[in-house]
Coordinates of N, CA and C in Angstrom, one line a residue:
M1 N 43.2 156.5 137.3 CA 42.1 155.8 137.8 C 42.4 155.4 139.3
R2 N 41.5 155.8 140.2 CA 41.6 155.5 141.6 C 41.2 154.1 141.9
P3 N 41.9 153.5 142.9 CA 41.6 152.1 143.2 C 40.2 151.9 143.7
T4 N 39.5 150.8 143.4 CA 38.1 150.6 143.8 C 38.2 149.7 145.1
A5 N 37.1 149.5 145.7 CA 37.0 148.7 146.9 C 37.5 147.3 146.6
E6 N 37.1 146.8 145.4 CA 37.6 145.5 145.0 C 39.1 145.4 144.8
D7 N 39.7 146.5 144.3 CA 41.1 146.6 144.2 C 41.8 146.4 145.6
F8 N 41.3 147.1 146.6 CA 41.9 147.1 147.9 C 41.8 145.7 148.5
M9 N 40.7 145.0 148.2 CA 40.6 143.6 148.6 C 41.7 142.7 148.0
I10 N 41.8 142.9 146.6 CA 42.8 142.2 145.9 C 44.2 142.5 146.4
F11 N 44.5 143.8 146.6 CA 45.9 144.2 147.1 C 46.1 143.6 148.5
D12 N 45.1 143.5 149.4 CA 45.3 143.0 150.7 C 45.5 141.5 150.6
K13 N 44.8 140.8 149.8 CA 45.0 139.4 149.6 C 46.4 139.0 149.1
A14 N 46.9 139.9 148.1 CA 48.2 139.6 147.5 C 49.3 139.8 148.6
A15 N 49.1 140.7 149.6 CA 50.1 141.0 150.6 C 50.2 139.9 151.6
T16 N 49.1 139.1 151.8 CA 49.0 138.1 152.8 C 49.0 136.7 152.3
D17 N 48.7 136.5 151.0 CA 48.6 135.1 150.5 C 49.4 135.0 149.1
I18 N 50.7 134.8 149.2 CA 51.4 134.7 147.9 C 51.3 133.3 147.4
S19 N 50.3 133.1 146.5 CA 50.0 131.8 146.0 C 49.6 131.8 144.5
I20 N 49.6 130.7 143.9 CA 49.1 130.6 142.5 C 47.7 131.1 142.4
H21 N 46.9 130.7 143.4 CA 45.5 131.2 143.4 C 45.3 132.7 143.4
T22 N 46.2 133.3 144.3 CA 46.1 134.8 144.3 C 46.7 135.3 142.9
L23 N 47.7 134.7 142.4 CA 48.2 135.2 141.1 C 47.2 135.1 140.1
E24 N 46.4 134.1 140.0 CA 45.3 133.9 139.1 C 44.3 135.0 139.3
T25 N 44.0 135.3 140.5 CA 42.9 136.3 140.8 C 43.3 137.7 140.4
V26 N 44.6 138.0 140.6 CA 45.1 139.3 140.2 C 45.2 139.5 138.7
T27 N 45.7 138.4 138.1 CA 45.9 138.4 136.6 C 44.5 138.6 135.9
L28 N 43.5 137.8 136.4 CA 42.2 138.0 135.9 C 41.6 139.3 136.1
A29 N 41.9 140.0 137.2 CA 41.4 141.3 137.5 C 42.0 142.3 136.5
A30 N 43.3 142.1 136.3 CA 44.1 143.0 135.3 C 43.5 142.8 133.9
L31 N 43.2 141.5 133.5 CA 42.7 141.3 132.2 C 41.3 141.9 132.1
H32 N 40.5 141.8 133.1 CA 39.2 142.3 133.1 C 39.2 143.9 132.9
S33 N 40.2 144.5 133.5 CA 40.3 146.0 133.4 C 40.7 146.4 132.0
L34 N 41.1 145.5 131.2 CA 41.4 145.8 129.7 C 40.1 146.1 129.0
F35 N 39.0 145.4 129.5 CA 37.7 145.6 128.9 C 36.8 146.6 129.6
S36 N 37.1 146.8 130.9 CA 36.3 147.7 131.7 C 37.3 148.5 132.6
P37 N 38.0 149.5 132.0 CA 39.0 150.3 132.8 C 38.4 150.9 134.0
Q38 N 37.2 151.2 134.0 CA 36.6 151.9 135.2 C 36.4 151.0 136.4
T39 N 36.6 149.7 136.2 CA 36.4 148.7 137.3 C 37.8 148.5 138.1
G40 N 38.9 149.0 137.6 CA 40.1 148.8 138.3 C 41.3 149.5 137.8
N41 N 42.3 149.6 138.5 CA 43.5 150.3 138.0 C 44.4 149.3 137.4
I42 N 44.4 149.3 136.0 CA 45.1 148.3 135.3 C 46.6 148.3 135.6
G43 N 47.2 149.5 135.7 CA 48.6 149.6 135.9 C 49.0 149.0 137.3
Q44 N 48.3 149.3 138.3 CA 48.6 148.7 139.6 C 48.3 147.2 139.6
L45 N 47.3 146.8 138.9 CA 47.0 145.3 138.9 C 48.1 144.6 138.2
I46 N 48.5 145.1 137.1 CA 49.6 144.4 136.3 C 50.9 144.4 137.1
G47 N 51.2 145.5 137.8 CA 52.4 145.5 138.6 C 52.3 144.6 139.7
L48 N 51.1 144.5 140.4 CA 50.9 143.5 141.4 C 51.1 142.0 141.0
A49 N 50.5 141.8 139.8 CA 50.6 140.4 139.2 C 52.0 140.1 138.9
A50 N 52.7 141.1 138.4 CA 54.2 140.8 138.0 C 55.0 140.5 139.3
R51 N 54.7 141.3 140.3 CA 55.5 141.0 141.6 C 55.2 139.7 142.1
L52 N 53.9 139.2 142.1 CA 53.5 137.9 142.6 C 54.2 136.8 141.8
A53 N 54.2 137.0 140.4 CA 54.8 136.0 139.6 C 56.3 135.9 139.9
I54 N 56.9 137.0 140.1 CA 58.4 136.9 140.3 C 58.6 136.3 141.7
D55 N 57.8 136.6 142.7 CA 57.9 136.1 144.0 C 57.7 134.5 144.0
L56 N 56.9 134.1 143.0 CA 56.6 132.6 142.9 C 57.6 132.0 142.0
G57 N 58.6 132.7 141.5 CA 59.7 132.1 140.7 C 59.5 132.0 139.3
A58 N 58.6 132.9 138.7 CA 58.3 132.8 137.3 C 59.5 133.0 136.4
V59 N 60.4 133.9 136.8 CA 61.5 134.3 136.0 C 62.8 133.6 136.4
D60 N 62.7 132.7 137.4 CA 63.9 131.9 137.7 C 64.1 130.8 136.7
K61 N 65.4 130.3 136.7 CA 65.7 129.2 135.8 C 65.0 128.0 136.3
P62 N 64.1 127.3 135.5 CA 63.4 126.2 135.9 C 64.3 125.0 136.4
N63 N 63.9 124.5 137.5 CA 64.7 123.3 138.0 C 63.8 122.0 138.1
N64 N 62.6 122.2 137.6 CA 61.7 121.0 137.5 C 60.6 121.3 136.5
N65 N 59.8 120.3 136.2 CA 58.8 120.4 135.2 C 57.4 120.1 135.8
S66 N 57.2 120.5 137.0 CA 56.0 120.3 137.7 C 54.8 121.0 137.1
N67 N 53.6 120.5 137.3 CA 52.4 121.2 136.9 C 52.3 122.6 137.5
E68 N 52.7 122.7 138.7 CA 52.6 124.0 139.4 C 53.6 125.0 138.6
R69 N 54.8 124.6 138.4 CA 55.7 125.4 137.7 C 55.2 125.8 136.3
N70 N 54.6 124.9 135.5 CA 54.1 125.1 134.2 C 53.0 126.1 134.3
K71 N 52.2 126.0 135.3 CA 51.0 126.9 135.5 C 51.5 128.3 135.7
I72 N 52.5 128.5 136.6 CA 53.0 129.8 136.9 C 53.6 130.4 135.6
E73 N 54.3 129.6 134.8 CA 55.0 130.1 133.6 C 53.9 130.6 132.6
Q74 N 52.8 129.8 132.5 CA 51.7 130.2 131.6 C 51.0 131.5 132.0
I75 N 50.8 131.7 133.3 CA 50.3 132.9 133.8 C 51.2 134.1 133.6
Y76 N 52.5 133.8 133.8 CA 53.5 134.9 133.6 C 53.5 135.4 132.1
K77 N 53.3 134.5 131.2 CA 53.2 134.9 129.8 C 52.0 135.9 129.6
S78 N 50.9 135.6 130.2 CA 49.8 136.5 130.2 C 50.1 137.8 130.7
I79 N 50.8 137.9 131.9 CA 51.1 139.1 132.5 C 52.1 139.9 131.6
Y80 N 53.1 139.2 131.0 CA 54.0 139.8 130.2 C 53.3 140.6 129.0
C81 N 52.3 139.8 128.4 CA 51.6 140.5 127.3 C 50.8 141.7 127.8
L82 N 50.1 141.5 128.9 CA 49.3 142.6 129.5 C 50.2 143.8 129.7
E83 N 51.4 143.6 130.4 CA 52.2 144.7 130.7 C 52.7 145.5 129.5
N84 N 53.1 144.7 128.4 CA 53.6 145.4 127.3 C 52.5 146.1 126.5
Q85 N 51.3 145.6 126.5 CA 50.2 146.3 125.9 C 50.0 147.7 126.6
Y86 N 50.0 147.6 127.9 CA 49.8 148.9 128.7 C 51.0 149.8 128.5
A87 N 52.3 149.3 128.5 CA 53.5 150.1 128.4 C 53.5 150.8 127.1
T88 N 53.1 150.1 126.0 CA 53.1 150.7 124.7 C 52.1 151.8 124.6
A89 N 50.9 151.6 125.2 CA 49.8 152.6 125.2 C 50.3 153.8 125.9
L90 N 51.1 153.7 126.9 CA 51.6 154.9 127.7 C 53.0 155.4 127.2
D91 N 53.5 154.7 126.2 CA 54.8 155.0 125.6 C 55.9 155.0 126.7
R92 N 56.0 153.9 127.4 CA 57.0 153.8 128.4 C 57.7 152.5 128.4
P93 N 58.9 152.3 128.9 CA 59.6 151.0 128.9 C 58.8 150.0 129.7
G94 N 58.9 148.7 129.2 CA 58.4 147.6 130.0 C 59.4 147.2 131.1
L95 N 58.9 146.6 132.2 CA 59.8 146.3 133.3 C 60.1 144.7 133.3
L96 N 59.3 144.0 132.7 CA 59.4 142.5 132.9 C 60.3 141.9 131.8
P97 N 61.1 141.0 132.2 CA 61.9 140.2 131.2 C 61.0 139.3 130.4
P98 N 61.3 139.1 129.2 CA 60.5 138.1 128.4 C 60.5 136.7 128.9
P99 N 59.4 136.0 128.8 CA 59.3 134.6 129.2 C 60.1 133.7 128.3
M100 N 60.5 132.6 128.7 CA 61.2 131.6 127.9 C 60.1 131.0 127.0
I101 N 60.4 130.9 125.7 CA 59.4 130.4 124.7 C 60.1 129.3 123.9
D102 N 59.4 128.3 123.7 CA 59.9 127.2 122.8 C 59.9 127.7 121.4
P103 N 61.0 127.7 120.7 CA 61.1 128.2 119.3 C 60.2 127.4 118.4
E104 N 59.8 126.2 118.8 CA 59.0 125.4 117.9 C 57.5 125.5 118.2
S105 N 57.2 126.3 119.2 CA 55.8 126.5 119.7 C 55.0 127.3 118.6
S106 N 53.8 127.0 118.4 CA 52.9 127.7 117.6 C 51.6 128.1 118.2
T107 N 51.7 128.3 119.6 CA 50.4 128.6 120.3 C 50.2 130.2 120.2
P108 N 49.0 130.6 120.2 CA 48.7 132.1 120.1 C 49.5 132.8 121.2
Q109 N 49.5 132.3 122.5 CA 50.1 133.0 123.6 C 51.6 133.2 123.3
D110 N 52.2 132.2 122.8 CA 53.7 132.3 122.6 C 54.0 133.2 121.5
F111 N 53.2 133.3 120.4 CA 53.3 134.2 119.4 C 53.1 135.7 119.9
L112 N 52.1 135.9 120.7 CA 51.9 137.2 121.3 C 53.1 137.6 122.2
C113 N 53.7 136.7 122.9 CA 54.9 137.0 123.7 C 56.0 137.4 122.8
A114 N 56.2 136.7 121.7 CA 57.3 137.0 120.8 C 57.0 138.4 120.2
V115 N 55.8 138.8 119.8 CA 55.5 140.1 119.2 C 55.7 141.2 120.2
Y116 N 55.3 141.0 121.5 CA 55.4 142.0 122.5 C 56.9 142.2 122.9
R117 N 57.6 141.1 122.7 CA 59.1 141.2 123.0 C 59.7 142.2 122.0
I118 N 59.2 142.2 120.7 CA 59.7 143.1 119.7 C 59.3 144.5 120.1
Q119 N 58.0 144.7 120.5 CA 57.6 146.0 121.0 C 58.5 146.5 122.1
A120 N 58.7 145.7 123.1 CA 59.6 146.1 124.2 C 61.0 146.5 123.7
C121 N 61.5 145.7 122.8 CA 62.9 146.0 122.3 C 62.9 147.4 121.6
F122 N 61.9 147.7 120.8 CA 61.8 148.9 120.1 C 61.6 150.1 121.0
R123 N 60.8 149.9 122.1 CA 60.5 151.0 123.0 C 61.8 151.3 123.8
S124 N 62.5 150.3 124.2 CA 63.7 150.5 125.1 C 65.0 150.9 124.3
Q125 N 65.0 150.7 123.0 CA 66.2 151.0 122.2 C 65.9 151.9 121.1
R126 N 64.8 152.7 121.2 CA 64.4 153.5 120.0 C 65.6 154.4 119.6
G127 N 65.8 154.4 118.3 CA 66.9 155.2 117.8 C 68.2 154.4 117.7
N128 N 68.3 153.2 118.4 CA 69.5 152.4 118.4 C 69.2 151.0 118.0
V129 N 68.1 150.8 117.4 CA 67.7 149.4 117.0 C 67.6 149.2 115.5
D130 N 67.9 148.0 115.0 CA 67.9 147.8 113.6 C 66.3 147.5 113.2
V131 N 65.7 148.6 112.8 CA 64.3 148.5 112.5 C 64.0 147.4 111.4
T132 N 64.8 147.4 110.4 CA 64.6 146.4 109.3 C 64.6 145.0 109.8
S133 N 65.5 144.7 110.7 CA 65.5 143.3 111.3 C 64.2 143.0 112.1
L134 N 63.7 144.0 112.8 CA 62.5 143.8 113.6 C 61.3 143.6 112.7
I135 N 61.2 144.4 111.6 CA 60.1 144.2 110.6 C 60.2 142.8 110.0
Q136 N 61.4 142.4 109.6 CA 61.6 141.1 109.0 C 61.2 140.0 110.0
E137 N 61.5 140.1 111.2 CA 61.1 139.1 112.2 C 59.6 139.0 112.3
L138 N 59.0 140.2 112.3 CA 57.5 140.2 112.4 C 56.9 139.6 111.1
D139 N 57.4 139.9 110.0 CA 56.9 139.3 108.7 C 57.0 137.8 108.7
G140 N 58.1 137.4 109.4 CA 58.3 135.9 109.4 C 57.2 135.2 110.2
Y141 N 56.5 135.9 111.1 CA 55.5 135.3 111.9 C 54.1 135.1 111.2
V142 N 53.9 136.0 110.2 CA 52.6 136.2 109.6 C 52.0 134.9 109.0
S143 N 52.9 134.3 108.2 CA 52.4 133.0 107.5 C 52.0 132.0 108.4
T144 N 52.7 131.8 109.5 CA 52.4 130.8 110.5 C 51.1 131.2 111.3
I145 N 51.0 132.5 111.7 CA 49.8 132.9 112.4 C 48.5 132.7 111.6
E146 N 48.6 133.0 110.3 CA 47.5 132.9 109.4 C 47.0 131.4 109.3
K147 N 47.7 130.5 109.7 CA 47.3 129.1 109.7 C 46.6 128.7 111.0
M148 N 46.6 129.6 112.0 CA 45.9 129.3 113.2 C 44.4 129.2 113.0
P149 N 43.7 128.6 113.9 CA 42.2 128.6 113.8 C 41.7 130.0 113.8
I150 N 40.6 130.2 113.1 CA 40.1 131.6 112.8 C 39.8 132.3 114.1
R151 N 39.3 131.7 115.1 CA 39.0 132.3 116.4 C 40.2 132.8 117.2
S152 N 41.4 132.2 116.9 CA 42.6 132.5 117.6 C 43.4 133.5 117.0
R153 N 43.4 133.6 115.6 CA 44.5 134.4 115.0 C 44.2 135.9 114.9
H154 N 43.0 136.4 114.9 CA 42.7 137.8 114.6 C 43.5 138.7 115.6
N155 N 43.4 138.4 116.9 CA 44.1 139.3 117.8 C 45.6 139.2 117.8
V156 N 46.1 138.0 117.3 CA 47.5 137.8 117.2 C 48.1 138.6 116.0
I157 N 47.4 138.4 114.9 CA 47.8 139.1 113.7 C 47.6 140.6 113.8
A158 N 46.6 141.1 114.6 CA 46.5 142.5 114.9 C 47.7 143.0 115.7
A159 N 48.2 142.2 116.6 CA 49.3 142.6 117.4 C 50.5 142.8 116.5
V160 N 50.7 142.0 115.5 CA 51.8 142.1 114.5 C 51.7 143.5 113.8
Y161 N 50.5 143.8 113.3 CA 50.4 145.1 112.5 C 50.4 146.3 113.5
E162 N 50.0 146.1 114.7 CA 50.1 147.2 115.7 C 51.6 147.5 115.9
T163 N 52.4 146.4 116.0 CA 53.8 146.5 116.2 C 54.5 147.2 115.0
R164 N 54.1 146.8 113.8 CA 54.7 147.4 112.6 C 54.4 149.0 112.7
L165 N 53.2 149.3 113.1 CA 52.8 150.7 113.1 C 53.5 151.5 114.2
L166 N 53.8 150.8 115.3 CA 54.7 151.4 116.4 C 56.0 151.7 115.9
I167 N 56.6 150.8 115.1 CA 58.0 150.9 114.5 C 58.0 152.0 113.4
R168 N 57.0 152.0 112.6 CA 56.9 152.9 111.5 C 55.5 153.5 111.5
S169 N 55.4 154.7 112.1 CA 54.0 155.3 112.2 C 53.4 155.7 110.9
D170 N 54.2 155.8 109.8 CA 53.6 156.1 108.5 C 53.4 154.9 107.7
D171 N 53.4 153.7 108.2 CA 53.2 152.5 107.5 C 51.7 152.3 107.1
E172 N 51.3 152.9 106.0 CA 49.9 152.9 105.7 C 49.4 151.5 105.4
Q173 N 50.2 150.7 104.8 CA 49.7 149.3 104.5 C 49.4 148.5 105.7
S174 N 50.2 148.6 106.8 CA 50.0 148.0 108.0 C 48.7 148.6 108.7
A175 N 48.5 149.9 108.5 CA 47.4 150.6 109.1 C 46.1 150.1 108.4
I176 N 46.1 150.0 107.1 CA 44.9 149.4 106.4 C 44.6 148.0 106.9
C177 N 45.6 147.2 106.9 CA 45.4 145.8 107.4 C 44.9 145.7 108.8
L178 N 45.4 146.5 109.6 CA 45.0 146.5 111.0 C 43.5 146.9 111.1
L179 N 43.1 148.0 110.4 CA 41.7 148.4 110.5 C 40.8 147.4 109.9
E180 N 41.3 146.6 108.9 CA 40.4 145.6 108.3 C 40.2 144.5 109.4
I181 N 41.3 144.1 110.1 CA 41.2 143.1 111.1 C 40.2 143.6 112.2
Y182 N 40.3 144.8 112.6 CA 39.4 145.3 113.7 C 38.0 145.2 113.3
S183 N 37.6 145.1 112.0 CA 36.2 145.0 111.6 C 35.8 143.6 111.5
Q184 N 36.7 142.6 111.8 CA 36.3 141.2 111.6 C 35.5 140.7 112.9
K185 N 34.7 139.7 112.6 CA 33.8 139.2 113.6 C 34.5 138.6 114.8
F186 N 35.6 137.9 114.6 CA 36.3 137.2 115.7 C 37.4 138.1 116.4
Y187 N 37.5 139.3 116.0 CA 38.5 140.2 116.7 C 37.9 140.6 118.1
I188 N 38.7 140.4 119.2 CA 38.2 140.7 120.5 C 38.7 142.1 120.8
R189 N 37.7 143.0 121.0 CA 38.1 144.4 121.3 C 38.4 144.6 122.8
T190 N 39.4 145.5 123.0 CA 39.7 146.0 124.4 C 39.7 147.5 124.4
A191 N 39.9 148.0 125.6 CA 39.9 149.5 125.8 C 41.1 150.1 125.1
L192 N 42.1 149.3 124.8 CA 43.3 149.9 124.1 C 43.2 150.0 122.6
G193 N 42.2 149.3 122.1 CA 42.0 149.3 120.6 C 41.8 150.6 120.0
P194 N 41.0 151.5 120.6 CA 40.7 152.8 120.0 C 42.0 153.6 119.8
S195 N 43.0 153.6 120.7 CA 44.2 154.3 120.5 C 45.0 153.8 119.3
W196 N 45.0 152.5 119.1 CA 45.7 151.9 117.9 C 44.9 152.2 116.7
A197 N 43.6 152.2 116.7 CA 42.8 152.6 115.5 C 43.1 154.0 115.2
Y198 N 43.3 154.9 116.1 CA 43.6 156.3 115.9 C 44.9 156.5 115.2
R199 N 45.9 155.7 115.7 CA 47.2 155.7 115.1 C 47.1 155.3 113.6
A200 N 46.4 154.2 113.4 CA 46.2 153.7 112.1 C 45.5 154.7 111.2
G201 N 44.5 155.3 111.8 CA 43.7 156.4 111.0 C 44.6 157.5 110.6
L202 N 45.5 158.0 111.5 CA 46.4 159.1 111.1 C 47.3 158.7 110.0
A203 N 47.7 157.5 109.9 CA 48.6 157.0 108.8 C 47.8 157.1 107.5
V204 N 46.6 156.7 107.6 CA 45.7 156.7 106.3 C 45.4 158.1 105.9
V205 N 45.1 158.9 106.9 CA 44.7 160.3 106.5 C 46.0 161.0 105.9
S206 N 47.2 160.7 106.4 CA 48.4 161.3 105.9 C 48.5 160.9 104.4
K207 N 48.2 159.6 104.1 CA 48.4 159.2 102.7 C 47.3 159.9 101.8
I208 N 46.1 160.0 102.3 CA 45.0 160.7 101.5 C 45.4 162.2 101.3
S209 N 46.0 162.8 102.3 CA 46.4 164.2 102.3 C 47.4 164.4 101.2
T210 N 48.4 163.4 101.1 CA 49.4 163.5 100.1 C 48.8 163.5 98.7
H211 N 47.8 162.6 98.5 CA 47.2 162.6 97.2 C 46.5 163.9 96.9
Q212 N 45.8 164.5 97.9 CA 45.1 165.8 97.7 C 46.1 166.9 97.3
S213 N 47.2 166.8 97.9 CA 48.3 167.9 97.7 C 49.0 167.6 96.3
H214 N 49.2 166.4 96.0 CA 49.9 166.0 94.8 C 49.1 164.9 94.0
P215 N 48.0 165.3 93.3 CA 47.1 164.4 92.6 C 48.0 163.5 91.6
G216 N 47.6 162.3 91.6 CA 48.2 161.4 90.6 C 49.4 160.6 91.2
T217 N 49.8 160.9 92.5 CA 50.9 160.2 93.2 C 50.5 158.9 93.7
I218 N 49.2 158.6 93.8 CA 48.7 157.3 94.3 C 47.7 156.8 93.3
K219 N 47.8 155.5 93.0 CA 46.9 154.8 92.1 C 45.5 154.9 92.7
N220 N 44.5 154.9 91.7 CA 43.1 155.0 92.2 C 42.7 153.9 93.0
H221 N 43.2 152.7 92.7 CA 42.8 151.5 93.5 C 43.4 151.6 94.9
D222 N 44.6 152.1 95.1 CA 45.2 152.3 96.4 C 44.4 153.4 97.1
L223 N 44.1 154.4 96.4 CA 43.4 155.5 97.1 C 42.0 155.1 97.6
H224 N 41.3 154.2 96.8 CA 40.0 153.7 97.3 C 40.2 152.9 98.6
K225 N 41.3 152.1 98.6 CA 41.6 151.3 99.9 C 41.8 152.3 101.1
S226 N 42.5 153.4 100.8 CA 42.8 154.3 101.9 C 41.5 155.0 102.4
Y227 N 40.6 155.4 101.5 CA 39.3 156.0 101.9 C 38.5 154.9 102.7
Q228 N 38.5 153.7 102.2 CA 37.7 152.7 102.8 C 38.3 152.4 104.3
A229 N 39.6 152.4 104.4 CA 40.2 152.2 105.7 C 39.8 153.4 106.7
Y230 N 39.8 154.6 106.1 CA 39.4 155.7 106.9 C 37.9 155.6 107.4
V231 N 37.1 155.1 106.6 CA 35.7 154.9 106.9 C 35.6 153.8 108.0
N232 N 36.4 152.7 107.8 CA 36.4 151.6 108.8 C 36.9 152.1 110.1
C233 N 37.9 153.0 110.1 CA 38.4 153.5 111.4 C 37.3 154.4 112.1
L234 N 36.6 155.2 111.4 CA 35.6 156.1 112.0 C 34.5 155.2 112.6
L235 N 34.1 154.1 111.9 CA 33.1 153.3 112.3 C 33.5 152.5 113.6
F236 N 34.8 152.0 113.5 CA 35.3 151.2 114.7 C 35.3 152.1 115.9
L237 N 35.7 153.4 115.8 CA 35.8 154.3 116.9 C 34.4 154.6 117.4
E238 N 33.5 154.8 116.5 CA 32.1 155.1 116.9 C 31.5 153.9 117.7
Q239 N 31.7 152.7 117.2 CA 31.2 151.5 117.9 C 31.9 151.3 119.3
C240 N 33.2 151.6 119.4 CA 33.9 151.5 120.6 C 33.4 152.6 121.6
S241 N 33.0 153.7 121.1 CA 32.6 154.8 122.1 C 31.4 154.4 122.8
R242 N 30.6 153.4 122.4 CA 29.4 153.0 123.2 C 29.9 152.3 124.5
R243 N 31.1 151.8 124.5 CA 31.6 151.1 125.6 C 32.7 151.9 126.3
W244 N 33.5 152.6 125.5 CA 34.5 153.4 126.1 C 34.4 154.8 125.5
P245 N 33.7 155.7 126.2 CA 33.4 157.0 125.7 C 34.6 157.8 125.2
S246 N 35.8 157.5 125.7 CA 37.0 158.3 125.3 C 37.3 158.1 123.8
A247 N 36.7 157.1 123.2 CA 36.9 156.9 121.8 C 36.3 158.0 120.9
N248 N 35.3 158.6 121.5 CA 34.6 159.8 120.8 C 35.6 160.9 120.5
A249 N 36.4 161.2 121.5 CA 37.4 162.2 121.3 C 38.4 161.9 120.3
L250 N 38.8 160.6 120.2 CA 39.8 160.2 119.2 C 39.1 160.3 117.8
R251 N 37.8 159.9 117.7 CA 37.1 160.0 116.4 C 37.1 161.5 116.0
A252 N 36.7 162.4 116.9 CA 36.6 163.8 116.5 C 38.0 164.3 116.1
S253 N 39.1 163.9 116.8 CA 40.4 164.4 116.4 C 40.8 163.9 115.0
L254 N 40.5 162.6 114.8 CA 40.8 162.1 113.4 C 40.1 162.8 112.3
Q255 N 38.8 163.1 112.6 CA 38.0 163.9 111.6 C 38.6 165.3 111.4
E256 N 39.0 165.9 112.4 CA 39.7 167.2 112.3 C 41.0 167.1 111.5
A257 N 41.8 166.1 111.7 CA 43.0 165.9 111.0 C 42.7 165.7 109.5
A258 N 41.6 165.0 109.2 CA 41.2 164.7 107.8 C 40.7 165.9 107.1
S259 N 40.2 166.9 107.8 CA 39.6 168.1 107.2 C 40.6 169.2 107.0
R260 N 41.8 169.0 107.5 CA 42.8 170.1 107.3 C 43.3 170.1 105.9
P261 N 43.5 171.3 105.3 CA 43.9 171.3 103.9 C 45.3 170.8 103.7

């Protein structure tokens, strides 16, 4: 994605005005590009926001508890989540250290940071990480997340199942749960959602294919859930394609995978 005129204005401001206001502006622009990728270069915007946050001391050991310091830390958490979403989508390591999180915190933002820290750990140590312990840590979050207000929890619980799917690409149960969440009213869709739906769809198609090759290996009830998840995935991708046309290609690819003998 080539920088837009608005991007150049933001980059120029960031070079001349290193302030919380500029950090907020750049972070909001990066967040907006998650919904409208054509309006800005999300990778550059996230990188710029990260540099500003670091310049403003976001990753330094806190020596005070001022409102300004707290504000920078909260913005940094958003940047950390954005960077990890983007890094996972591109299958590359994240660059930012995780923010400090109060272990007693139950805010959606802190849970997202914890989940994306697990994603970052898996990406950076793939092949040398204890997968079971990561899954157990994720599972430990679920019961608490499910107690959050309904408007807050859908995207957080979706991040948990996305992470499980990242760790185990054939985890059909997580794929089914993820696709169910994507169909919920209060789930907030972003341009990265279709790629996750496609991953989930492939896990479901693989399970259906196993049944077709070896009838009787899957209970009818479970098979019905798999077919329903596949339908949910196609519908989600079709709906997303109205806003993000690239979802059409993912939908076609998934249908092709499902049609293979």
